JSON list of C-alpha atoms in Angstrom, two decimals:
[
{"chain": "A", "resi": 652, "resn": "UNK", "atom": "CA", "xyz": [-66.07, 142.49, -92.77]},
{"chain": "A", "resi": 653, "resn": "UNK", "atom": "CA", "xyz": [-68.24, 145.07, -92.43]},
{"chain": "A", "resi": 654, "resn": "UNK", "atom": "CA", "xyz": [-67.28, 149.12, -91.96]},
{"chain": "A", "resi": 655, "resn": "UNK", "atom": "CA", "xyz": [-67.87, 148.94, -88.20]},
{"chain": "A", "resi": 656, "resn": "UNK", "atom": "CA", "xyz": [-65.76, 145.52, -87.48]},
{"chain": "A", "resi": 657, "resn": "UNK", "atom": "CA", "xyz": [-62.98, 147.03, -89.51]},
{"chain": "A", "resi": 658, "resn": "UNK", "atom": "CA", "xyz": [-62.84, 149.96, -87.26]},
{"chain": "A", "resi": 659, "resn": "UNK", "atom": "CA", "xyz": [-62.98, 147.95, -84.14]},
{"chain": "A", "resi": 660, "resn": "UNK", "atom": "CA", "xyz": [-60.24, 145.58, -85.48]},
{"chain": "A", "resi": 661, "resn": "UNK", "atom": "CA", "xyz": [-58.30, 148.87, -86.60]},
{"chain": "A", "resi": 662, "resn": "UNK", "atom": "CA", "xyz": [-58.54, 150.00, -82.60]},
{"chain": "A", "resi": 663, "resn": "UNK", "atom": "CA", "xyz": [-57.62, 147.10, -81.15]},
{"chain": "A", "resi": 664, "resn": "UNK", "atom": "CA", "xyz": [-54.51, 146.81, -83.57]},
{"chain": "A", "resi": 665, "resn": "UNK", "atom": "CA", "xyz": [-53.92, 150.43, -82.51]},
{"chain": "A", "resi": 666, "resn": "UNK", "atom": "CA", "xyz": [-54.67, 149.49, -79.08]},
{"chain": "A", "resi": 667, "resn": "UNK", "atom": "CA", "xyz": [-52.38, 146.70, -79.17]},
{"chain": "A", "resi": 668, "resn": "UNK", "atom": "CA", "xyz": [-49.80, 148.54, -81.13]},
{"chain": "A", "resi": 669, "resn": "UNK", "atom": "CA", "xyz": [-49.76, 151.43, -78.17]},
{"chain": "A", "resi": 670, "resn": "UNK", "atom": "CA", "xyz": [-49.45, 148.32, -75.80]},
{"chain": "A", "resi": 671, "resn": "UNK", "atom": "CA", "xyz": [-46.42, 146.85, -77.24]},
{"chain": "A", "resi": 672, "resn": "UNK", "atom": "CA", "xyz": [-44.32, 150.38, -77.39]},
{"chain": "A", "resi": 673, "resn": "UNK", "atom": "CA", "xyz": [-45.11, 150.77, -73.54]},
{"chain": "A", "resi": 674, "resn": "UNK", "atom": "CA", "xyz": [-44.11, 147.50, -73.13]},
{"chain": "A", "resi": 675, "resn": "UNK", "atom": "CA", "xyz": [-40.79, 147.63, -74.54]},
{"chain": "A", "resi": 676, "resn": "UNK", "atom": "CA", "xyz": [-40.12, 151.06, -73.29]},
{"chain": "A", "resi": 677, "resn": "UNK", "atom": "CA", "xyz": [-40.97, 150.84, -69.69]},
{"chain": "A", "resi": 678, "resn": "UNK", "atom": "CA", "xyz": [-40.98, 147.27, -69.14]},
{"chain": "A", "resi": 679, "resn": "UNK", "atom": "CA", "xyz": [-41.07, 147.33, -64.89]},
{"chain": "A", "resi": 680, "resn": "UNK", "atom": "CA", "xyz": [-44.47, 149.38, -64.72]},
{"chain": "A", "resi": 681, "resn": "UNK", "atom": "CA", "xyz": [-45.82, 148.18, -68.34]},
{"chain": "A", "resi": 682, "resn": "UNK", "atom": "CA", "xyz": [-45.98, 144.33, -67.30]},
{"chain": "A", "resi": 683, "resn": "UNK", "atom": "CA", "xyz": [-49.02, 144.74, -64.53]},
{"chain": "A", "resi": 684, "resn": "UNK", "atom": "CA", "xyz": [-50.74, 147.76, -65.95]},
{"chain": "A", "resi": 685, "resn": "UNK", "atom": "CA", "xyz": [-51.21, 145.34, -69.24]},
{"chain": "A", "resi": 686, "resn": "UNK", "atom": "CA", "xyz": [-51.94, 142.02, -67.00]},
{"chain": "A", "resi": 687, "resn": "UNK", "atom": "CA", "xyz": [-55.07, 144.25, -65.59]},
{"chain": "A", "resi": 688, "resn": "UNK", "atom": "CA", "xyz": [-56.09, 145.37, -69.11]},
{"chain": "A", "resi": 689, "resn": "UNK", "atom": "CA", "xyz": [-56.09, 141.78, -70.40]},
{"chain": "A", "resi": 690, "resn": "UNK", "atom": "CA", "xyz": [-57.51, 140.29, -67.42]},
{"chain": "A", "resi": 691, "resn": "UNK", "atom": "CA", "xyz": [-60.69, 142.91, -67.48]},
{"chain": "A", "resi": 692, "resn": "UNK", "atom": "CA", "xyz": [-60.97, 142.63, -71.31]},
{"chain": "A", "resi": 693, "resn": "UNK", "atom": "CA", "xyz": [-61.11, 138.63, -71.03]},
{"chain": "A", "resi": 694, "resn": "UNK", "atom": "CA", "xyz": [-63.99, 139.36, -67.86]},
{"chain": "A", "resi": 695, "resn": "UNK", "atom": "CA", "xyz": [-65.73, 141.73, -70.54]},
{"chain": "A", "resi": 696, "resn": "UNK", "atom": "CA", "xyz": [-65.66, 139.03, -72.93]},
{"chain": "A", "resi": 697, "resn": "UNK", "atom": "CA", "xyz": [-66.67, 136.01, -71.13]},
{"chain": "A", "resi": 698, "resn": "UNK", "atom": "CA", "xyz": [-69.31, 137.86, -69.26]},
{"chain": "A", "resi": 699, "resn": "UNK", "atom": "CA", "xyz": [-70.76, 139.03, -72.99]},
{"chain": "A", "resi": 700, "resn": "UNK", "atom": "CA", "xyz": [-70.58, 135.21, -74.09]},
{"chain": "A", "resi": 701, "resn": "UNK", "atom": "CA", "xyz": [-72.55, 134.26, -71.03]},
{"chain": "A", "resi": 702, "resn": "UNK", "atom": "CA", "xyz": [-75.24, 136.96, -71.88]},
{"chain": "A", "resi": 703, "resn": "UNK", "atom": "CA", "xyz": [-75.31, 135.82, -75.50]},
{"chain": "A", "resi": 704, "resn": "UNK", "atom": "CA", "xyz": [-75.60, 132.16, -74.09]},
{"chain": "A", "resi": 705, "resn": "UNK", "atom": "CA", "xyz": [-78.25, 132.50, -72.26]},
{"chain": "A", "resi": 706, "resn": "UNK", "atom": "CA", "xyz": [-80.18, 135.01, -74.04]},
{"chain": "A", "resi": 707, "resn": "UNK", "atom": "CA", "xyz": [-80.33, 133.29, -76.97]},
{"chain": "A", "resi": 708, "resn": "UNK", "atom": "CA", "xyz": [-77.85, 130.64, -77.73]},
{"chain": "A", "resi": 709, "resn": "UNK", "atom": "CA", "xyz": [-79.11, 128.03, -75.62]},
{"chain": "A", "resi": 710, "resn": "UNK", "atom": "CA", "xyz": [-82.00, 127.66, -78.06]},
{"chain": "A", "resi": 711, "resn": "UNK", "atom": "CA", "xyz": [-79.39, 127.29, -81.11]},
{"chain": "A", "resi": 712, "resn": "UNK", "atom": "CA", "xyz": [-77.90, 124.38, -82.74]},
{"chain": "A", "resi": 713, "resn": "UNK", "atom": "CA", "xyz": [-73.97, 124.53, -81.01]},
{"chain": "A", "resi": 714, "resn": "UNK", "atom": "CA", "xyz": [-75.13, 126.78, -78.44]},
{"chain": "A", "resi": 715, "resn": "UNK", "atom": "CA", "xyz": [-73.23, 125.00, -75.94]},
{"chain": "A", "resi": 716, "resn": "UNK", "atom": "CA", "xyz": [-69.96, 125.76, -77.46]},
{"chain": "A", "resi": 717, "resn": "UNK", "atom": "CA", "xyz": [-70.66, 129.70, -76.57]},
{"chain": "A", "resi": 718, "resn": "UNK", "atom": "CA", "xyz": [-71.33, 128.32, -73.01]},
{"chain": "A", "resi": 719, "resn": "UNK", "atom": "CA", "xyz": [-68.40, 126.69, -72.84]},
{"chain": "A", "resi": 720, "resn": "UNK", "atom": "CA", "xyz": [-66.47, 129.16, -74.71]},
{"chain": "A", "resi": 721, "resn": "UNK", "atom": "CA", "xyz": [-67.80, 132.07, -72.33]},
{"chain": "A", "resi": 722, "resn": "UNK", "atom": "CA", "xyz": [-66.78, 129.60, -69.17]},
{"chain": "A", "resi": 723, "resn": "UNK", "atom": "CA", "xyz": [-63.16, 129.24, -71.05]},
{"chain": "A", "resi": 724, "resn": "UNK", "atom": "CA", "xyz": [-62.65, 133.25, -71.18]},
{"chain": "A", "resi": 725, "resn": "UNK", "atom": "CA", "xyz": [-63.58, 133.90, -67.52]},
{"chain": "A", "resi": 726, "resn": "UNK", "atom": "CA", "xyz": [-61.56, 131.21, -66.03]},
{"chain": "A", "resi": 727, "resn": "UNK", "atom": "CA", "xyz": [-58.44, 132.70, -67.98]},
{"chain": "A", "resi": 728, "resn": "UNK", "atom": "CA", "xyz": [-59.51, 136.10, -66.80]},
{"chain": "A", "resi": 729, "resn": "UNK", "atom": "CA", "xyz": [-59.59, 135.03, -63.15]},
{"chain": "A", "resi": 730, "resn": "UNK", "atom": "CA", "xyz": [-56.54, 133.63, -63.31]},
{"chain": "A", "resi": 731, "resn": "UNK", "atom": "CA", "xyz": [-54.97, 136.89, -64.76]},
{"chain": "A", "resi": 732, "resn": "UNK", "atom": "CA", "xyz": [-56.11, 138.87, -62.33]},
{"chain": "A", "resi": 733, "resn": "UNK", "atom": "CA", "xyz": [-55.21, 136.51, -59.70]},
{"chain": "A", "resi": 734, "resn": "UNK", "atom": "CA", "xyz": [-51.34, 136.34, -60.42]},
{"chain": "A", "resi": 735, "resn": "UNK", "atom": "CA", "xyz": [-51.26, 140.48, -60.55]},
{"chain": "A", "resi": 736, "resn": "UNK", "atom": "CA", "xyz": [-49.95, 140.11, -56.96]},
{"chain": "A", "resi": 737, "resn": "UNK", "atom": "CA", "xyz": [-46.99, 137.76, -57.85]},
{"chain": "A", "resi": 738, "resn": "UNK", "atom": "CA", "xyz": [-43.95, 138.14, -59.40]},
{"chain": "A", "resi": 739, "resn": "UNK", "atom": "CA", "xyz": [-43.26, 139.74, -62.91]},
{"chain": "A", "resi": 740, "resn": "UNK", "atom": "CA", "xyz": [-42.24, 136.19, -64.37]},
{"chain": "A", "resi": 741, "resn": "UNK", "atom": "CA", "xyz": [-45.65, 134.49, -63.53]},
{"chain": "A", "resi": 742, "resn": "UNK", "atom": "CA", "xyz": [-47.59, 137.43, -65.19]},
{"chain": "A", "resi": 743, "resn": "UNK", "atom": "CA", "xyz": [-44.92, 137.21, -68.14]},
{"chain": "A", "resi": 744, "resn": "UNK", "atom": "CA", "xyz": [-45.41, 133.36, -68.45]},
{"chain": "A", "resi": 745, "resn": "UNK", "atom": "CA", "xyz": [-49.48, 134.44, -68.44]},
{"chain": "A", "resi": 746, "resn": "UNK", "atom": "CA", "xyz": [-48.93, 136.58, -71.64]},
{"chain": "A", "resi": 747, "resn": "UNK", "atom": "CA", "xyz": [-46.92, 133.54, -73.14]},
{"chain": "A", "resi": 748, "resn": "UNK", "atom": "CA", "xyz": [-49.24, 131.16, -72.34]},
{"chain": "A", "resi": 749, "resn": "UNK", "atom": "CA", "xyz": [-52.31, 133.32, -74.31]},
{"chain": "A", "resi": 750, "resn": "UNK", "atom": "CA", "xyz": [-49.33, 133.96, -77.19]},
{"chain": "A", "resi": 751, "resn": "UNK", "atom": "CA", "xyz": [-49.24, 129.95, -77.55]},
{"chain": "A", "resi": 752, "resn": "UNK", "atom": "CA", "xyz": [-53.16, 129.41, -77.27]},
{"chain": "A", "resi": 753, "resn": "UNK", "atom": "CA", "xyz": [-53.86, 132.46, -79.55]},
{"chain": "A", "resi": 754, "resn": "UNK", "atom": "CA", "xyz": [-51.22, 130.81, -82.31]},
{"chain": "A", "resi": 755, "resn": "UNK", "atom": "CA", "xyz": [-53.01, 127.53, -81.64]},
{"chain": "A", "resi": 756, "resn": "UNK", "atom": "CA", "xyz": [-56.55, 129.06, -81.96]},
{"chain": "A", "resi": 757, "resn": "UNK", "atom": "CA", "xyz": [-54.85, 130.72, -85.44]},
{"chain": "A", "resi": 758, "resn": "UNK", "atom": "CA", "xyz": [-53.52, 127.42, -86.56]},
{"chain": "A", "resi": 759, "resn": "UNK", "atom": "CA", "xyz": [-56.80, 125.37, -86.11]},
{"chain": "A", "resi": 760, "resn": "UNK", "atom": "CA", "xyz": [-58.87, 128.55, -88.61]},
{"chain": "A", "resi": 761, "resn": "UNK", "atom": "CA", "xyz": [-56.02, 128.15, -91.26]},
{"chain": "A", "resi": 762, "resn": "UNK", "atom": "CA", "xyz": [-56.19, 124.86, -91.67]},
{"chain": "A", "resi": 763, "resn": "UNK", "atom": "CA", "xyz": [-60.49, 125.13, -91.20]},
{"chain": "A", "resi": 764, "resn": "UNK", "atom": "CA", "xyz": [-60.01, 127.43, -93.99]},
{"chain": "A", "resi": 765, "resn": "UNK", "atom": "CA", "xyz": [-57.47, 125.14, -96.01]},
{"chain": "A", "resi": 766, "resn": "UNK", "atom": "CA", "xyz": [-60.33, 122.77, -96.04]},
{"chain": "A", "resi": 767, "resn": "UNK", "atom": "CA", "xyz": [-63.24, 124.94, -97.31]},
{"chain": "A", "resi": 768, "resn": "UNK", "atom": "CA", "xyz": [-60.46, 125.91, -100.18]},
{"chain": "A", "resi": 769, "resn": "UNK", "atom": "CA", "xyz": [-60.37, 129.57, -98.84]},
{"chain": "A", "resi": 770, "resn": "UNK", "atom": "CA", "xyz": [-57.28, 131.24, -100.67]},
{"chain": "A", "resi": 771, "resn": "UNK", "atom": "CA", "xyz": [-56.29, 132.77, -97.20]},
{"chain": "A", "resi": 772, "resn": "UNK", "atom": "CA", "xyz": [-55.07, 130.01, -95.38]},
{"chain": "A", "resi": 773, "resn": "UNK", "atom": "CA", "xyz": [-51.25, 130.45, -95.91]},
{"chain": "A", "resi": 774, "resn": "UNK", "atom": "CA", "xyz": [-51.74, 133.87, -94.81]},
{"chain": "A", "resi": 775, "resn": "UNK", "atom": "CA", "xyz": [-53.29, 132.45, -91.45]},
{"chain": "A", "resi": 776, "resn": "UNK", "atom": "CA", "xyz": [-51.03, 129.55, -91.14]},
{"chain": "A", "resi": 777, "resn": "UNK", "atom": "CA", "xyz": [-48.13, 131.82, -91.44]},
{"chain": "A", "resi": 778, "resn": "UNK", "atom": "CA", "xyz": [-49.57, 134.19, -88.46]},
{"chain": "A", "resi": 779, "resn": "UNK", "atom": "CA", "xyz": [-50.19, 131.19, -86.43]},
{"chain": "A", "resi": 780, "resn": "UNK", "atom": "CA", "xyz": [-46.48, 130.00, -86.58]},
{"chain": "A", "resi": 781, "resn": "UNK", "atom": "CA", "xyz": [-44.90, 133.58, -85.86]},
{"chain": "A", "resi": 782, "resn": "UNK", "atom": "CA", "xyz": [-47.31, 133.76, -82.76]},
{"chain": "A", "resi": 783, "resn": "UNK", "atom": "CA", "xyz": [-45.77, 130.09, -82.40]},
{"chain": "A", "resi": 784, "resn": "UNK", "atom": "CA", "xyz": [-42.67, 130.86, -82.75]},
{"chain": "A", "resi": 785, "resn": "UNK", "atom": "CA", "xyz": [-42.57, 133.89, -80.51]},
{"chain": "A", "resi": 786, "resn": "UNK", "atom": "CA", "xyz": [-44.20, 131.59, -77.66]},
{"chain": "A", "resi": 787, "resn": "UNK", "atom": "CA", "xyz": [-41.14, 129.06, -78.01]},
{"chain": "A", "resi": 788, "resn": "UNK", "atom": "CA", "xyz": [-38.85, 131.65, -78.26]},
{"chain": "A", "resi": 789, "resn": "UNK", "atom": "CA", "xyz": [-39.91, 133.46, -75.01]},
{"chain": "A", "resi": 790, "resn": "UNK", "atom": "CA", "xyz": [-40.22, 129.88, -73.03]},
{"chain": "A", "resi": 791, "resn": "UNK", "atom": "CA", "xyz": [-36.12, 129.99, -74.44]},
{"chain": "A", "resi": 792, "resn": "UNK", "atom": "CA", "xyz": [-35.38, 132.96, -72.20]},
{"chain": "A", "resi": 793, "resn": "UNK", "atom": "CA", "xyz": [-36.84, 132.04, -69.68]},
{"chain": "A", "resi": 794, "resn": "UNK", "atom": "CA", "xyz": [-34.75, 132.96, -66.85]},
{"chain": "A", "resi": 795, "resn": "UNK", "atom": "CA", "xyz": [-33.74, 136.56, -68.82]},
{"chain": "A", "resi": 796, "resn": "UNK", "atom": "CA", "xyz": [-36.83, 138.32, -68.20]},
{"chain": "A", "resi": 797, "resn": "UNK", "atom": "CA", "xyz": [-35.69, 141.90, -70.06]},
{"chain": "A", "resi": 798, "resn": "UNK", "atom": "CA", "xyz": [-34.94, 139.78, -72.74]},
{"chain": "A", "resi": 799, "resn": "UNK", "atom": "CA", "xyz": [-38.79, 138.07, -72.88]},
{"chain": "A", "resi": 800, "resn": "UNK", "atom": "CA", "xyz": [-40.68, 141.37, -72.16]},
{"chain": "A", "resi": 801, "resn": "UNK", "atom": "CA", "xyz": [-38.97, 142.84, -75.96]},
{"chain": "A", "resi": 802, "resn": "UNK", "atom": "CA", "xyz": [-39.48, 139.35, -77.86]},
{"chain": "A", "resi": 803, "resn": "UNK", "atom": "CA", "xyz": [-43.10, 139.56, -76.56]},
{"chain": "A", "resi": 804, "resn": "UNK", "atom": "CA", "xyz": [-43.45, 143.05, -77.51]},
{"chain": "A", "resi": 805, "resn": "UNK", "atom": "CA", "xyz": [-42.46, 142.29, -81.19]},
{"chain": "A", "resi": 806, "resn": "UNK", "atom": "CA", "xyz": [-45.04, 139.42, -80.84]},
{"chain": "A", "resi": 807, "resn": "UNK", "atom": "CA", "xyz": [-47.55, 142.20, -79.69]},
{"chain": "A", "resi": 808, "resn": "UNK", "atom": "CA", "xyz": [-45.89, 144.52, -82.38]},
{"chain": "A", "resi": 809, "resn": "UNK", "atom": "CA", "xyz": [-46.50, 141.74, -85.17]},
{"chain": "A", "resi": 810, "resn": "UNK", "atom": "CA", "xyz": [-50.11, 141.42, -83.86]},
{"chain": "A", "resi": 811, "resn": "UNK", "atom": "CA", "xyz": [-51.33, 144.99, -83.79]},
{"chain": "A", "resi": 812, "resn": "UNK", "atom": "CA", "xyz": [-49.73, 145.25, -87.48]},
{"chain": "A", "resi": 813, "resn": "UNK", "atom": "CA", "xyz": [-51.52, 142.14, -89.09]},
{"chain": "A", "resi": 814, "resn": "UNK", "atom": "CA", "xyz": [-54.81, 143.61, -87.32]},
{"chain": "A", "resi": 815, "resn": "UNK", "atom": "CA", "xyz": [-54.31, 146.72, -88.65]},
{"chain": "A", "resi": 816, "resn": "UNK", "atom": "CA", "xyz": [-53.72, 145.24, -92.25]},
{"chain": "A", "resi": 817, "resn": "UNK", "atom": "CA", "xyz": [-56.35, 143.05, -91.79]},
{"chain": "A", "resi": 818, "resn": "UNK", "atom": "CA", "xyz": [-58.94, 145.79, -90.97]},
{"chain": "A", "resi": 819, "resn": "UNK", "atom": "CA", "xyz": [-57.36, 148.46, -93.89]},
{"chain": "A", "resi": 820, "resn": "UNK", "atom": "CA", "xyz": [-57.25, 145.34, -96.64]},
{"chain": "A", "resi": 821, "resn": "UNK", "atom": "CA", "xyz": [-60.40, 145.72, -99.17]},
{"chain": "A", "resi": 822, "resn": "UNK", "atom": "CA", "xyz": [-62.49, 142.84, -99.84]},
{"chain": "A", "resi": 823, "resn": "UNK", "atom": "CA", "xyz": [-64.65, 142.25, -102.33]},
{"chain": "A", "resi": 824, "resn": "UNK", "atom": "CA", "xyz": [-68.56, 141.74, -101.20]},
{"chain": "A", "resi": 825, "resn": "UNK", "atom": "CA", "xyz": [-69.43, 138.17, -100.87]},
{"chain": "A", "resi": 826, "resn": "UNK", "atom": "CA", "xyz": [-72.62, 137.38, -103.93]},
{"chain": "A", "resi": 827, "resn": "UNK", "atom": "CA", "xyz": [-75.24, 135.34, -103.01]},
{"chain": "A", "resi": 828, "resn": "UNK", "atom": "CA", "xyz": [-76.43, 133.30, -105.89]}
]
């Protein structure tokens, strides 16, 4: 990782971090405010995949998968901002639902990197159940929706911190032989 991803992984963990205290302190406003966010950062992103796409990825090998990838992120964005106008639950089950796909998304790269014998998979693999795990556990309680704004805000809390690790963790520079 190079010194500028590290400090854009160290502000998002930050970000996210920031996120998770408002969240758990003032839970009523919090809830929308970070439904917008997310729904504008996924537009950002699948609008930037689209640009990459058909700038120059349509002339790579797998270039389709940034297309698709790219479509992916903007229909999840649309759909976040299109349930800002309904009830807290719905935009609650929203941040669940990206919990469980961002654990799956996690799971899949651990065990990618189990297979190319990189040391790092457990680490993964564990981050991929707590995200899991926090999912199921919010899905639990359901109906108690105090109780599934703070178990989502340690998810976001556990997040931010293995970012933040992540980005502050030194690594030794890859040697090409």
């Amino acid at each position: 990782m190079s010194i500028g991803q590290k400090i854009i992984q160290l502000g998002i963990g930050v970000a996210i971090l920031l996120g998770a205290i408002f969240l758990i302190l003032i839970p009523d406003e919090s809830v929308e405010i970070l439904a917008g966010l997310l729904a504008i950062m996924l537009f950002i992103a699948g609008i930037q995949y689209m640009v990459l796409y058909f700038t120059m990825a349509r002339h790579m090998v797998g270039g389709r998968n940034i297309f698709y990838t790219g479509l992916i992120i903007l229909d999840l964005s649309f759909i976040g901002g299109s349930i800002l106008t309904k009830d807290q639950q719905y935009m609650l089950l929203y941040f669940v639902g990206m919990q469980a796909f961002y654990g799956v998304i996690q799971l899949l790269r651990a065990f990618e990197n189990k297979r190319y014998e990189n040391a790092a998979w457990r680490m993964k693999c564990f981050n991929a159940v707590i995200s899991l795990l926090i999912a199921v556990t919010c899905l639990f309680f359901i109906k108690s929706t105090d109780t599934m704004i703070i178990i989502y805000g340690i998810g976001m809390v556990h997040t931010a911190l293995t970012r933040i690790l992540s980005a502050l963790k030194r690594e030794e520079p890859a040697v090409i032989q």
